[in-house]
Amino acid sequence: MRMQPRRRVSIRDIADAAGVSLTTVSHALNGKGRVQPETRARIFALAAELGYSANPHAQRLATGRHMMLAVQISGFGGKALATDSAYFVDVLNSVSAAALDHGYTAVLAAPDMRPRDIDAFAVDGAIVVDPTGEEPLLTTLAQRGAPVVTTGRVLGAGQTSGWVDNDLRKAATRVLDHFGDAGYERPAILTGPLTRSYAADTVETYERWARERGIEPISVAVRSGMSAAAAMRAAEALLSRRDRPDAVYAMLDVLALATAHVARRRGLSVPGDLGIAAAFDSEVLRWADPPLTAFDLHPARIGREAVALLTAVLADPTRAGRSVTVPAKLISRASTARSG
């Protein structure tokens, strides 16, 4: 017996199921008009439940959009599209999945894109991870009037359509107090470029914390070209000081691992002679010897929130300028388990 082809679900089916007009469904799915957030969410849920799939060509004609979002990890001096850091991988995966949920496709943009390359880049908006504010993708799209959301703030007067970040000042205070509670007296900071908000916020908080306690602050920054070799050099410079710190808060997992490696090479025990904590958690830190204390920054949530901000601005430009703060959770492990 020949089976009848399954009828394609239409927006009329969604409208009937939701008890709203065709116009409301169209506006909700295409990001047009003013639809209450709860109504929009209900329509998206029903569309998924019914198996609705928009015709992408018709959608582009109807909205005037490409239905494409760029996502870029701001470069650390290299040309690679991405990094093997678990944090960035989790953010990228989350952005890709969330973009699809909102009817968009996420495309990965190289960190060294030139303005003329971007002019041919058919995207409706972008998400830039850990920006400096000087990325051509960010500045070129902003000049076009296309929305850009960042994970991490742009320092200074840089204008974006919104940002998502952790409260890294609060996190810095939390880990420094954790060091103190464990009996460490001379903590230091090992970080990436101070042109990025995560580094600037952490170093500023650390220096204030140290001054309040009469401690001489010690910080080393890898200013460009982040790599395993650069991380090793920075850790060596920090641990070879005459006033060597007895605890290190490393802003990147590669810096934390380099610190542990250099400490071992110099005959320092962790956590006895040196405590180590990292600003974000990863599998390699969990399996290190000893396992390293770190923060869970919830990168998957950061990616989802960034997409939600960006698509909200695409649907309604008056929503630009908003921010979302995602909590950070300290996970204490053996690398800071020193008795006081």
Coordinates of C-alpha atoms in Angstrom, one line a residue:
M1 CA 0.0 0.0 0.0
R2 CA 1.4 3.4 -1.0
M3 CA 1.8 5.7 2.0
Q4 CA 0.5 9.3 1.7
P5 CA 3.3 11.9 2.1
R6 CA 3.1 13.6 5.5
R7 CA 1.7 17.1 5.3
R8 CA 4.1 19.9 6.1
V9 CA 3.2 21.7 9.3
S10 CA 2.2 25.3 8.6
I11 CA 2.0 28.5 10.8
R12 CA -1.8 28.1 10.6
D13 CA -1.4 24.8 12.6
I14 CA 0.7 26.6 15.2
A15 CA -1.8 29.5 15.3
D16 CA -4.7 27.1 15.9
A17 CA -2.8 25.2 18.6
A18 CA -1.8 28.4 20.4
G19 CA -5.1 30.2 20.0
V20 CA -3.5 33.3 18.4
S21 CA -3.6 34.9 15.0
L22 CA -1.5 34.0 12.0
T23 CA 0.1 37.5 12.3
T24 CA 1.2 36.8 15.9
V25 CA 2.8 33.5 14.9
S26 CA 4.5 35.1 12.0
H27 CA 5.9 37.9 14.1
A28 CA 7.0 35.6 16.8
L29 CA 8.8 33.2 14.5
N30 CA 10.4 35.9 12.4
G31 CA 11.3 38.3 15.2
K32 CA 9.0 41.1 14.0
G33 CA 6.5 43.2 15.8
R34 CA 5.9 43.3 19.5
V35 CA 5.0 39.9 20.9
Q36 CA 5.0 39.2 24.6
P37 CA 8.0 37.1 25.7
E38 CA 5.7 34.4 27.2
T39 CA 3.6 34.2 24.0
R40 CA 6.8 34.0 21.8
A41 CA 8.1 31.2 24.0
R42 CA 4.8 29.3 23.8
I43 CA 4.8 29.6 20.0
F44 CA 8.3 28.4 19.7
A45 CA 7.5 25.5 22.0
L46 CA 4.5 24.5 20.0
A47 CA 6.4 24.9 16.7
A48 CA 9.0 22.4 18.1
E49 CA 6.3 20.0 19.4
L50 CA 4.4 20.0 16.0
G51 CA 7.6 19.6 14.0
Y52 CA 7.4 22.9 12.2
S53 CA 10.3 23.8 10.0
A54 CA 10.4 27.1 8.3
N55 CA 11.4 27.3 4.6
P56 CA 14.7 29.1 4.9
H57 CA 14.4 30.8 1.6
A58 CA 10.9 32.1 2.3
Q59 CA 12.1 33.2 5.8
R60 CA 15.0 35.2 4.3
L61 CA 12.6 36.9 1.9
A62 CA 10.1 37.7 4.6
T63 CA 12.5 39.0 7.1
G64 CA 15.2 40.5 5.0
R65 CA 17.7 38.6 7.1
H66 CA 20.4 36.0 6.3
M67 CA 19.5 33.9 9.4
M68 CA 23.2 33.6 10.1
L69 CA 25.1 34.7 13.3
A70 CA 28.9 35.0 13.4
V71 CA 30.8 33.8 16.5
Q72 CA 34.4 34.7 17.1
I73 CA 36.9 34.0 19.8
S74 CA 39.0 37.1 20.0
G75 CA 42.6 36.2 19.0
F76 CA 45.5 35.8 21.4
G77 CA 48.0 36.6 18.7
G78 CA 47.4 33.6 16.5
K79 CA 45.2 32.9 13.4
A80 CA 43.4 29.8 14.6
L81 CA 39.7 29.8 14.4
A82 CA 39.3 28.4 17.9
T83 CA 41.3 27.0 20.8
D84 CA 41.5 23.7 22.6
S85 CA 40.5 25.3 25.8
A86 CA 37.4 23.5 27.2
Y87 CA 35.8 26.8 28.2
F88 CA 35.8 28.2 24.7
V89 CA 34.7 24.9 23.2
D90 CA 31.8 24.8 25.6
V91 CA 30.8 28.3 24.7
L92 CA 31.0 27.6 21.0
N93 CA 29.0 24.4 21.2
S94 CA 26.3 26.2 23.2
V95 CA 26.1 29.1 20.8
S96 CA 25.7 26.8 17.9
A97 CA 22.9 24.8 19.5
A98 CA 21.1 27.9 20.9
A99 CA 21.3 29.6 17.5
L100 CA 19.5 26.7 15.8
D101 CA 16.8 26.8 18.5
H102 CA 16.2 30.4 17.5
G103 CA 16.1 29.6 13.8
Y104 CA 19.7 30.8 13.0
T105 CA 22.9 29.1 12.0
A106 CA 26.1 30.1 13.8
V107 CA 29.3 30.4 11.7
L108 CA 32.7 30.6 13.2
A109 CA 34.7 33.7 12.2
A110 CA 38.5 33.8 12.1
P111 CA 40.0 36.2 14.6
D112 CA 42.1 38.0 12.0
M113 CA 39.3 38.8 9.6
R114 CA 39.8 42.0 7.7
P115 CA 37.1 44.7 7.1
R116 CA 36.9 43.8 3.4
D117 CA 36.4 40.1 4.3
I118 CA 33.6 41.1 6.7
D119 CA 31.8 43.2 4.1
A120 CA 31.2 39.9 2.2
F121 CA 30.2 38.1 5.4
A122 CA 26.4 37.6 5.2
V123 CA 25.5 37.6 8.9
D124 CA 22.8 39.4 10.8
G125 CA 24.9 39.9 14.0
A126 CA 27.8 38.5 15.9
I127 CA 28.9 37.2 19.3
V128 CA 32.6 38.0 20.2
V129 CA 34.2 36.0 23.0
D130 CA 36.6 37.9 25.3
P131 CA 36.8 41.0 23.2
T132 CA 39.4 43.8 23.3
G133 CA 37.0 46.2 21.4
E134 CA 39.4 46.4 18.5
E135 CA 38.3 43.3 16.6
P136 CA 37.4 44.2 13.0
L137 CA 34.3 42.0 13.2
L138 CA 33.0 44.0 16.1
T139 CA 33.9 47.4 14.8
T140 CA 32.8 46.8 11.2
L141 CA 29.4 45.3 12.2
A142 CA 28.8 48.1 14.7
Q143 CA 29.5 50.7 12.0
R144 CA 26.9 48.9 9.8
G145 CA 24.4 49.1 12.6
A146 CA 24.4 45.3 13.0
P147 CA 24.1 44.1 16.6
V148 CA 27.1 42.6 18.4
V149 CA 26.9 40.8 21.8
T150 CA 30.1 40.0 23.7
T151 CA 30.9 37.4 26.4
G152 CA 33.1 39.6 28.6
R153 CA 32.8 43.3 28.5
V154 CA 34.6 45.7 26.1
L155 CA 36.7 47.9 28.3
G156 CA 36.4 51.7 28.0
A157 CA 33.8 53.4 25.9
G158 CA 33.2 50.5 23.4
Q159 CA 29.6 50.2 22.5
T160 CA 27.9 46.8 21.9
S161 CA 24.4 45.5 21.9
G162 CA 24.9 43.8 25.2
W163 CA 27.2 41.4 27.1
V164 CA 27.2 38.3 29.2
D165 CA 29.8 37.6 31.8
N166 CA 30.5 36.2 35.2
D167 CA 31.1 38.4 38.2
L168 CA 34.9 37.9 38.1
R169 CA 35.6 40.6 40.7
K170 CA 33.5 38.6 43.2
A171 CA 35.2 35.4 42.0
A172 CA 38.7 36.9 42.6
T173 CA 37.8 38.0 46.1
R174 CA 36.3 34.5 46.8
V175 CA 39.5 32.6 45.7
L176 CA 41.8 35.0 47.5
D177 CA 39.9 34.5 50.7
H178 CA 40.0 30.8 50.0
F179 CA 43.8 31.0 49.8
G180 CA 43.9 32.9 53.1
D181 CA 41.6 30.4 54.8
A182 CA 44.0 27.6 53.7
G183 CA 47.0 29.3 55.2
Y184 CA 48.6 31.0 52.2
E185 CA 50.0 34.5 52.8
R186 CA 51.5 35.7 49.5
P187 CA 49.0 35.0 46.6
A188 CA 49.9 36.2 43.1
I189 CA 48.0 36.5 39.8
L190 CA 49.0 34.9 36.5
T191 CA 46.9 36.3 33.6
G192 CA 46.4 36.9 30.0
P193 CA 46.4 40.4 28.3
L194 CA 45.0 43.2 30.5
T195 CA 43.1 44.5 27.5
R196 CA 40.4 42.0 28.3
S197 CA 37.9 42.5 31.0
Y198 CA 38.4 39.2 32.8
A199 CA 42.1 40.1 33.3
A200 CA 41.6 43.8 34.1
D201 CA 38.8 43.1 36.6
T202 CA 40.7 40.4 38.4
V203 CA 44.0 42.3 38.7
E204 CA 42.2 45.4 39.9
T205 CA 40.3 43.4 42.5
Y206 CA 43.5 41.6 43.6
E207 CA 45.5 44.7 44.0
R208 CA 42.8 46.3 46.1
W209 CA 42.5 43.1 48.2
A210 CA 46.3 43.0 48.7
R211 CA 46.6 46.7 49.7
E212 CA 43.8 46.3 52.3
R213 CA 45.9 43.5 53.9
G214 CA 49.3 45.2 53.6
I215 CA 50.5 42.6 51.0
E216 CA 52.7 43.6 48.1
P217 CA 50.8 42.6 45.0
I218 CA 52.5 40.3 42.5
S219 CA 51.1 39.8 39.0
V220 CA 52.5 38.5 35.7
A221 CA 50.6 39.0 32.4
V222 CA 51.2 37.1 29.1
R223 CA 50.6 40.1 26.9
S224 CA 50.2 38.4 23.5
G225 CA 50.7 35.1 21.7
M226 CA 49.1 32.8 24.4
S227 CA 50.6 29.3 24.0
A228 CA 52.0 26.5 26.2
A229 CA 55.5 27.9 25.7
A230 CA 54.4 31.4 26.7
A231 CA 52.5 30.1 29.7
M232 CA 55.7 28.2 30.8
R233 CA 57.8 31.3 30.5
A234 CA 55.3 33.3 32.6
A235 CA 55.1 30.7 35.3
E236 CA 58.9 30.4 35.4
A237 CA 59.2 34.2 35.8
L238 CA 56.7 34.1 38.6
L239 CA 58.1 31.2 40.6
S240 CA 61.8 32.3 40.2
R241 CA 61.2 35.6 42.0
R242 CA 63.1 36.2 45.2
D243 CA 59.7 37.1 46.8
R244 CA 58.1 34.0 45.4
P245 CA 54.4 33.7 46.0
D246 CA 53.0 30.8 48.0
A247 CA 49.8 30.7 46.0
V248 CA 48.9 31.5 42.3
Y249 CA 45.5 32.3 40.8
A250 CA 45.8 31.5 37.1
M251 CA 43.3 33.1 34.7
L252 CA 43.6 30.4 32.0
D253 CA 43.8 26.6 32.4
V254 CA 47.1 26.6 30.4
L255 CA 48.5 29.0 32.9
A256 CA 47.4 26.9 35.8
L257 CA 48.9 23.7 34.3
A258 CA 52.2 25.5 33.4
T259 CA 52.4 26.7 37.0
A260 CA 52.0 23.2 38.3
H261 CA 54.6 21.9 35.9
V262 CA 57.2 24.6 36.8
A263 CA 56.5 24.1 40.5
R264 CA 57.2 20.4 40.2
R265 CA 60.4 21.1 38.2
R266 CA 61.6 23.5 40.9
G267 CA 61.0 21.0 43.6
L268 CA 57.9 22.8 45.1
S269 CA 55.1 20.7 46.4
V270 CA 51.5 21.4 45.6
P271 CA 49.7 22.3 47.8
G272 CA 52.4 22.3 50.6
D273 CA 54.7 24.9 49.1
L274 CA 52.4 26.4 46.6
G275 CA 48.6 26.6 46.2
I276 CA 47.2 26.8 42.7
A277 CA 43.7 27.8 41.5
A278 CA 42.3 28.4 38.1
A279 CA 39.7 30.9 36.9
F280 CA 37.7 28.3 35.0
D281 CA 37.4 24.6 35.3
S282 CA 38.2 21.9 32.7
E283 CA 38.7 18.2 32.4
V284 CA 42.5 18.5 32.4
L285 CA 42.4 20.4 35.7
R286 CA 40.2 17.7 37.2
W287 CA 42.6 15.0 36.2
A288 CA 45.8 16.9 37.1
D289 CA 48.1 15.7 39.9
P290 CA 47.0 17.0 42.2
P291 CA 43.6 18.1 40.9
L292 CA 43.4 21.8 40.6
T293 CA 40.9 24.1 42.4
A294 CA 38.9 26.1 39.8
F295 CA 35.7 28.0 39.1
D296 CA 32.8 26.6 37.2
L297 CA 31.9 29.6 35.0
H298 CA 28.9 27.8 33.4
P299 CA 30.2 28.4 29.8
A300 CA 27.2 26.6 28.2
R301 CA 24.8 29.0 29.9
I302 CA 27.0 31.9 28.9
G303 CA 26.7 30.8 25.2
R304 CA 22.9 30.4 25.5
E305 CA 22.4 33.8 27.2
A306 CA 24.6 35.5 24.5
V307 CA 22.4 34.0 21.7
A308 CA 19.2 35.0 23.6
L309 CA 20.5 38.6 23.9
L310 CA 21.5 38.8 20.3
T311 CA 18.3 37.4 18.8
A312 CA 16.2 39.6 21.1
V313 CA 18.0 42.7 19.7
L314 CA 17.5 41.4 16.2
A315 CA 13.8 41.1 17.0
D316 CA 13.6 44.4 18.7
P317 CA 16.5 46.9 18.5
T318 CA 15.2 48.8 21.5
R319 CA 16.4 45.9 23.7
A320 CA 20.1 46.7 22.9
G321 CA 22.4 47.5 25.8
R322 CA 21.3 44.8 28.2
S323 CA 23.7 42.6 30.2
V324 CA 23.5 39.3 31.9
T325 CA 25.7 38.1 34.9
V326 CA 26.2 34.4 35.3
P327 CA 27.3 33.1 38.7
A328 CA 30.6 31.4 39.2
K329 CA 31.0 28.5 41.6
L330 CA 34.4 27.7 43.3
I331 CA 35.3 24.0 43.3
S332 CA 37.9 23.4 45.9
R333 CA 40.3 20.5 45.2
A334 CA 43.6 19.2 46.5
S335 CA 45.8 21.9 44.9
T336 CA 44.7 24.3 47.7
A337 CA 44.1 21.8 50.5
R338 CA 46.9 23.1 52.7
S339 CA 46.6 23.1 56.4
G340 CA 46.9 26.6 57.9

